[in-house]
CSV table of C-alpha atoms in Angstrom, one decimal:
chain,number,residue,atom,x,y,z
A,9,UNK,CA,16.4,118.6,155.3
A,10,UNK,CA,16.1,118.4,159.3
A,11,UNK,CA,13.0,118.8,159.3
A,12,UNK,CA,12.0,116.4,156.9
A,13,UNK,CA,14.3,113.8,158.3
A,14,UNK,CA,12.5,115.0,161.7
A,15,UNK,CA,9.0,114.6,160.4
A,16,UNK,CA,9.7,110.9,159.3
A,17,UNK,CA,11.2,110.0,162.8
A,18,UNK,CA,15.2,110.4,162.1
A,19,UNK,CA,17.7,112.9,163.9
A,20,UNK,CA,20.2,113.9,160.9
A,21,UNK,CA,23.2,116.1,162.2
A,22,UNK,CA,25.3,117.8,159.5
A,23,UNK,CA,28.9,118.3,159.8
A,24,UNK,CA,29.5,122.6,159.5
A,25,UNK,CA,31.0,122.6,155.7
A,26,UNK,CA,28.1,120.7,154.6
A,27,UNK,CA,25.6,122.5,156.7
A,28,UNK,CA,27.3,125.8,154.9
A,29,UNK,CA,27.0,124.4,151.4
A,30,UNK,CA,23.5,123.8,152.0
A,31,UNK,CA,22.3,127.0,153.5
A,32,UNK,CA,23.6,129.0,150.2
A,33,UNK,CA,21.9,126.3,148.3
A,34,UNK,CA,18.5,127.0,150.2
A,35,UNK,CA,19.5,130.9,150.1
A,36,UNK,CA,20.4,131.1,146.5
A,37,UNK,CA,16.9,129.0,145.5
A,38,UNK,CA,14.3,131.0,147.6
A,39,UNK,CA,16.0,134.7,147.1
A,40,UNK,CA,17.1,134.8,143.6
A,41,UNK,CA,14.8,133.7,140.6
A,42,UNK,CA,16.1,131.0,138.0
A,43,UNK,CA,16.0,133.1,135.3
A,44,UNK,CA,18.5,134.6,132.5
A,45,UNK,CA,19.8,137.2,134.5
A,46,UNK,CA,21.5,134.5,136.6
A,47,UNK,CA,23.8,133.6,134.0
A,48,UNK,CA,25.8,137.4,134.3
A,49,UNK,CA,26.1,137.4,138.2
A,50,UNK,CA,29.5,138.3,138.8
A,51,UNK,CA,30.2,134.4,139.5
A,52,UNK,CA,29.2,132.9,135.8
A,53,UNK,CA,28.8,136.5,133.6
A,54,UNK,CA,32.5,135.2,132.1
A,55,UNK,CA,31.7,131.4,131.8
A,56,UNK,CA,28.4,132.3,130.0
A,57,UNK,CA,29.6,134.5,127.6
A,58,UNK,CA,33.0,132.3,126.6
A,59,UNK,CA,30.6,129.3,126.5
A,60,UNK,CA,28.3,131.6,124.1
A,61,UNK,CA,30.8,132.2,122.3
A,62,UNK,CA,32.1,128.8,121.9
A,63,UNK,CA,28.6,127.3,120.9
A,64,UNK,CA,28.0,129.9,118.5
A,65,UNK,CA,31.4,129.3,116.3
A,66,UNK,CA,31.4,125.5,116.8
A,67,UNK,CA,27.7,125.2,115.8
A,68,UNK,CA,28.0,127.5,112.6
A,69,UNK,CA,31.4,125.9,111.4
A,70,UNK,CA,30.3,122.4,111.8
A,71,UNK,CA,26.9,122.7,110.2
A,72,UNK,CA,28.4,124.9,107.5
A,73,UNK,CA,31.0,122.6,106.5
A,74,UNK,CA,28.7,119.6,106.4
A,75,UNK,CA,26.0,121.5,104.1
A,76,UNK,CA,28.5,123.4,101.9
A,77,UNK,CA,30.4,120.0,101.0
A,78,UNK,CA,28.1,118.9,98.3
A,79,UNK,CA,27.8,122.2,96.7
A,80,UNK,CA,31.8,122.5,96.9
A,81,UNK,CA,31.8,119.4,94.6
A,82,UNK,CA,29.6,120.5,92.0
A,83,UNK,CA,31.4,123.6,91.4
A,84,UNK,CA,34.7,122.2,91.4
A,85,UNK,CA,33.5,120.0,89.1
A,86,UNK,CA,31.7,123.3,87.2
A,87,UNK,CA,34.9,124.9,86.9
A,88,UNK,CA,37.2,122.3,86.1
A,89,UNK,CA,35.9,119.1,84.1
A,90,UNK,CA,38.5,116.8,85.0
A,91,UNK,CA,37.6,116.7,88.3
A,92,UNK,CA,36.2,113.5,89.5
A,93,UNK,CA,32.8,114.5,90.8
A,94,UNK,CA,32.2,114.1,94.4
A,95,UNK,CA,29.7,111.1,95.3
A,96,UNK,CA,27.6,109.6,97.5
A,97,UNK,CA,30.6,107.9,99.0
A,98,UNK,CA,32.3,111.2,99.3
A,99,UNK,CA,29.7,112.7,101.0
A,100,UNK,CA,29.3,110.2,103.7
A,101,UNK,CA,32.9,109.3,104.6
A,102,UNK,CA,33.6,112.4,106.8
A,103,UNK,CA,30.4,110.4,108.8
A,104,UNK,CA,32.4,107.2,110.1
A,105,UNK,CA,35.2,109.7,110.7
A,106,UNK,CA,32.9,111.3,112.8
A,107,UNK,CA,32.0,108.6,115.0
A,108,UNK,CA,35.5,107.5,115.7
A,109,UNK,CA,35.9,111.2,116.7
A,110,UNK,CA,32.7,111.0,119.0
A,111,UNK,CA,34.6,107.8,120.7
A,112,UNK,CA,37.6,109.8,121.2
A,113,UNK,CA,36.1,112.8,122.7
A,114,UNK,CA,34.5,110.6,125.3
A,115,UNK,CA,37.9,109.3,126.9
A,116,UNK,CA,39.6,112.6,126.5
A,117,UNK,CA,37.5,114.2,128.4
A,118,UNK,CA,37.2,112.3,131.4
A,119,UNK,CA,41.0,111.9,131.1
A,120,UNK,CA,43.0,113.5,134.5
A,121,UNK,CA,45.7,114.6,132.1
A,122,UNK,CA,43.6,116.7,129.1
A,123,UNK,CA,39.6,117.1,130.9
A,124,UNK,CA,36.9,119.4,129.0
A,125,UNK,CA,38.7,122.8,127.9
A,126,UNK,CA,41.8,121.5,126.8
A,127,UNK,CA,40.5,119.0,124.8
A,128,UNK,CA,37.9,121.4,123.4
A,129,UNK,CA,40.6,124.5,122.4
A,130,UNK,CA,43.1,121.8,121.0
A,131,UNK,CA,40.7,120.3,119.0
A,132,UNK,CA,39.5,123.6,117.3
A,133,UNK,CA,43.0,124.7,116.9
A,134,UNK,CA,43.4,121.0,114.6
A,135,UNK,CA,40.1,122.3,112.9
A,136,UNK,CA,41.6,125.5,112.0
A,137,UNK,CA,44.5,124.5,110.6
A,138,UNK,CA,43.2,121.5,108.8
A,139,UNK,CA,40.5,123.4,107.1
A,140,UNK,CA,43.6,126.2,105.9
A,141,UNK,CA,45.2,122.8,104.7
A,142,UNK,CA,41.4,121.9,103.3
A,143,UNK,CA,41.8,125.1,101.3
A,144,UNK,CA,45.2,125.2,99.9
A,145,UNK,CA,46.1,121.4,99.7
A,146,UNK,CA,44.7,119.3,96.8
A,147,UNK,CA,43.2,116.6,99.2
A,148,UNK,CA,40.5,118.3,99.9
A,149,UNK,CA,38.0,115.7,101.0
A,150,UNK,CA,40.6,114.3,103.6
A,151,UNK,CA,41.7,117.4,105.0
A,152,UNK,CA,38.0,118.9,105.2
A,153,UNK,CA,36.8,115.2,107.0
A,154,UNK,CA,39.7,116.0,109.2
A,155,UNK,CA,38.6,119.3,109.7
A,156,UNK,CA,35.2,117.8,110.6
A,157,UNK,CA,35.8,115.0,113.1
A,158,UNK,CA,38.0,117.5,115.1
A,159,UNK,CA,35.1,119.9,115.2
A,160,UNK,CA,32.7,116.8,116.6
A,161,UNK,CA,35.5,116.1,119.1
A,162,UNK,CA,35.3,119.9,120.6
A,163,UNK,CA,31.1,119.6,120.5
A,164,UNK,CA,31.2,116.2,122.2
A,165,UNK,CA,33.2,117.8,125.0
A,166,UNK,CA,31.3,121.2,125.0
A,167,UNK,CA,28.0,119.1,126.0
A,168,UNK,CA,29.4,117.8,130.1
A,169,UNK,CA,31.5,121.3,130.0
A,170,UNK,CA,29.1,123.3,130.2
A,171,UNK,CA,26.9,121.4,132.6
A,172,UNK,CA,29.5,121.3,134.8
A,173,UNK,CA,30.4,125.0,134.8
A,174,UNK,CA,27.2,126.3,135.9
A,175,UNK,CA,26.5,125.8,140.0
A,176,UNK,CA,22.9,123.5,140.1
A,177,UNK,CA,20.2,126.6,140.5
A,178,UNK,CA,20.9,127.5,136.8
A,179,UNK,CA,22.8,124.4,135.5
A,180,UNK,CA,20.0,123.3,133.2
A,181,UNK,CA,19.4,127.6,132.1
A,182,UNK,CA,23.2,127.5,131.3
A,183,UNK,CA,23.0,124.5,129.1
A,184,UNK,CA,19.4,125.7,127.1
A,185,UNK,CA,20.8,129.5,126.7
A,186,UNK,CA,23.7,128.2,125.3
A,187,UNK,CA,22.6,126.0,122.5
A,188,UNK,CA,19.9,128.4,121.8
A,189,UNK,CA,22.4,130.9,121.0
A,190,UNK,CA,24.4,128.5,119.1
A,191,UNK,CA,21.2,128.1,116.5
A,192,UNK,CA,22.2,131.7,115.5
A,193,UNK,CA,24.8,130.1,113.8
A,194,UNK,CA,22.5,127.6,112.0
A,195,UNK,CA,20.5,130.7,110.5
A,196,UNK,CA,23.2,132.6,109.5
A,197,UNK,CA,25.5,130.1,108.0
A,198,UNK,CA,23.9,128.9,104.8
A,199,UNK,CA,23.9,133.1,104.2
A,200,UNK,CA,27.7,133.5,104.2
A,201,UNK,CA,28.9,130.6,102.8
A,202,UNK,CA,26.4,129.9,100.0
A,203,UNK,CA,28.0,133.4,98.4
A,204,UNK,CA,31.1,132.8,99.2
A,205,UNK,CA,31.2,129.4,97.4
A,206,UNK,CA,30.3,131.4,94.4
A,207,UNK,CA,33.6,133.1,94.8
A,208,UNK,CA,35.8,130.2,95.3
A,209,UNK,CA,35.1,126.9,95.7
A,210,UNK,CA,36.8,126.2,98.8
A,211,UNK,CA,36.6,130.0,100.4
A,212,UNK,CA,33.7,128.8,103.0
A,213,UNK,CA,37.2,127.0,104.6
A,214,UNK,CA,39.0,130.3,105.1
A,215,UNK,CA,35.5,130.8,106.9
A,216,UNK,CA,35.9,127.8,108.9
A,217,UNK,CA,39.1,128.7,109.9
A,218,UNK,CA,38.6,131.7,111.8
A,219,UNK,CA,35.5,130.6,113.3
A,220,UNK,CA,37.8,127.9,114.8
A,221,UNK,CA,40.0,130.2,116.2
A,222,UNK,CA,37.4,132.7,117.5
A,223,UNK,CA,35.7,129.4,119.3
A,224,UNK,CA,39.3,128.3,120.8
A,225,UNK,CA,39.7,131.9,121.9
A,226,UNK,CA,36.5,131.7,123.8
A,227,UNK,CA,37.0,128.4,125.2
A,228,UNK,CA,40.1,129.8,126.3
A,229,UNK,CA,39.1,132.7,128.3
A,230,UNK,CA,36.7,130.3,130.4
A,231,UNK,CA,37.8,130.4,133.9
A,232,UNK,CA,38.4,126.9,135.2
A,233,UNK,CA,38.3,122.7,134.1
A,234,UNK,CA,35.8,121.0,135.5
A,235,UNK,CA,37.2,117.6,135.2
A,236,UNK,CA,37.6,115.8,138.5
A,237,UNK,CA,36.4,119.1,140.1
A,238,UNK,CA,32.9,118.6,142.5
A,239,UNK,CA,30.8,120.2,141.4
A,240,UNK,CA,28.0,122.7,143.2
């Protein structure tokens, strides 16, 4: 940066912390390649593999819940004719849940008082125990759009989370790795809960459930907030 602030006729002086910061920027960029190794050096092997673990179990709980719902109606309605059979309507409530949710997420997560993790691991706590209340209690649709819009509010936070856990050289790696993992959990859903609908109606939502709590246990084990921090 001297020299191109030389080159175009300026003298730039640094004061010594930001001098340091920037030599293990330079150091970091022309000795190391950008590359998937990066994300296990001993400084980000436990942020990559609790934010793996987070994408993976939010990504294959929400996506399950929203294409098993449908199915969940019809065989309700199979196995017991007086049930009212679930419509359109039904279907597309948990959606406006969903964006209040979304709204939500955005405030708590610049908030100085709850920031990224805490908003993420309360929120899939409240999805777990709403989907056990989706699968015991008899209002179903609420509980499971309940179950829902807490899921969106943990995804809405994961997104600036995990940006700002990563230092800049692989920030961007971080981010694609992470939601590429997470698709592992759109290919194996429709496997699990598809038979497992066969079995109980609701059973996908003890499912859900544990996948909740295995995501709030990974988001958990993630080293530090981010929220207010400066970042790399």
């Amino acid at each position: 940066m001297k020299k191109m602030a030389k080159v175009n006729g300026y003298n730039v002086e640094f004061e010594p912390a930001h001098e340091q910061k920037l030599s293990r920027y330079s150091t970091t960029l022309n000795s190391k390649s950008i590359d998937f190794i990066s994300l296990f050096s001993p400084r980000n092997i436990k942020t990559t593999l609790g934010l793996w673990g987070v994408w993976l179990m939010i990504t294959l709980t929400y996506f399950g819940m929203v294409l098993i719902l449908p199915f969940i109606f019809q065989r309700l309605k199979t196995l017991n004719p007086t049930e009212p059979k679930g419509s359109i309507a039904d279907i597309a409530f948990p959606i406006y849940f969903e964006i209040l949710a979304s709204l939500l997420a955005s405030y708590l997560v610049e908030s100085k008082y709850i920031g990224r993790r805490l908003t993420i691991c309360t929120a899939l706590f409240v999805s777990a125990f709403t989907s056990l209340l989706a699968l015991i209690k008899p209002d179903f649709l609420f509980w499971s759009t309940f179950a829902r819009a807490m899921l969106i509010i943990s995804l809405t936070a994961l997104y600036p989370f995990t940006l700002d856990l990563y230092p800049t050289p692989v920030r961007a790696s971080g981010l694609a790795y992470a939601t590429t993992i997470a698709r592992i959990g759109l290919v194996v859903m429709p496997w699990i809960v598809f038979n497992m609908v066969t079995i109980g109606p609701k059973l996908p939502y003890l499912l859900f459930m544990f996948t909740a709590i295995i995501g709030m246990i990974f988001a958990s084990i993630i080293p530090q907030e981010t929220q207010g921090k400066e970042l790399d």
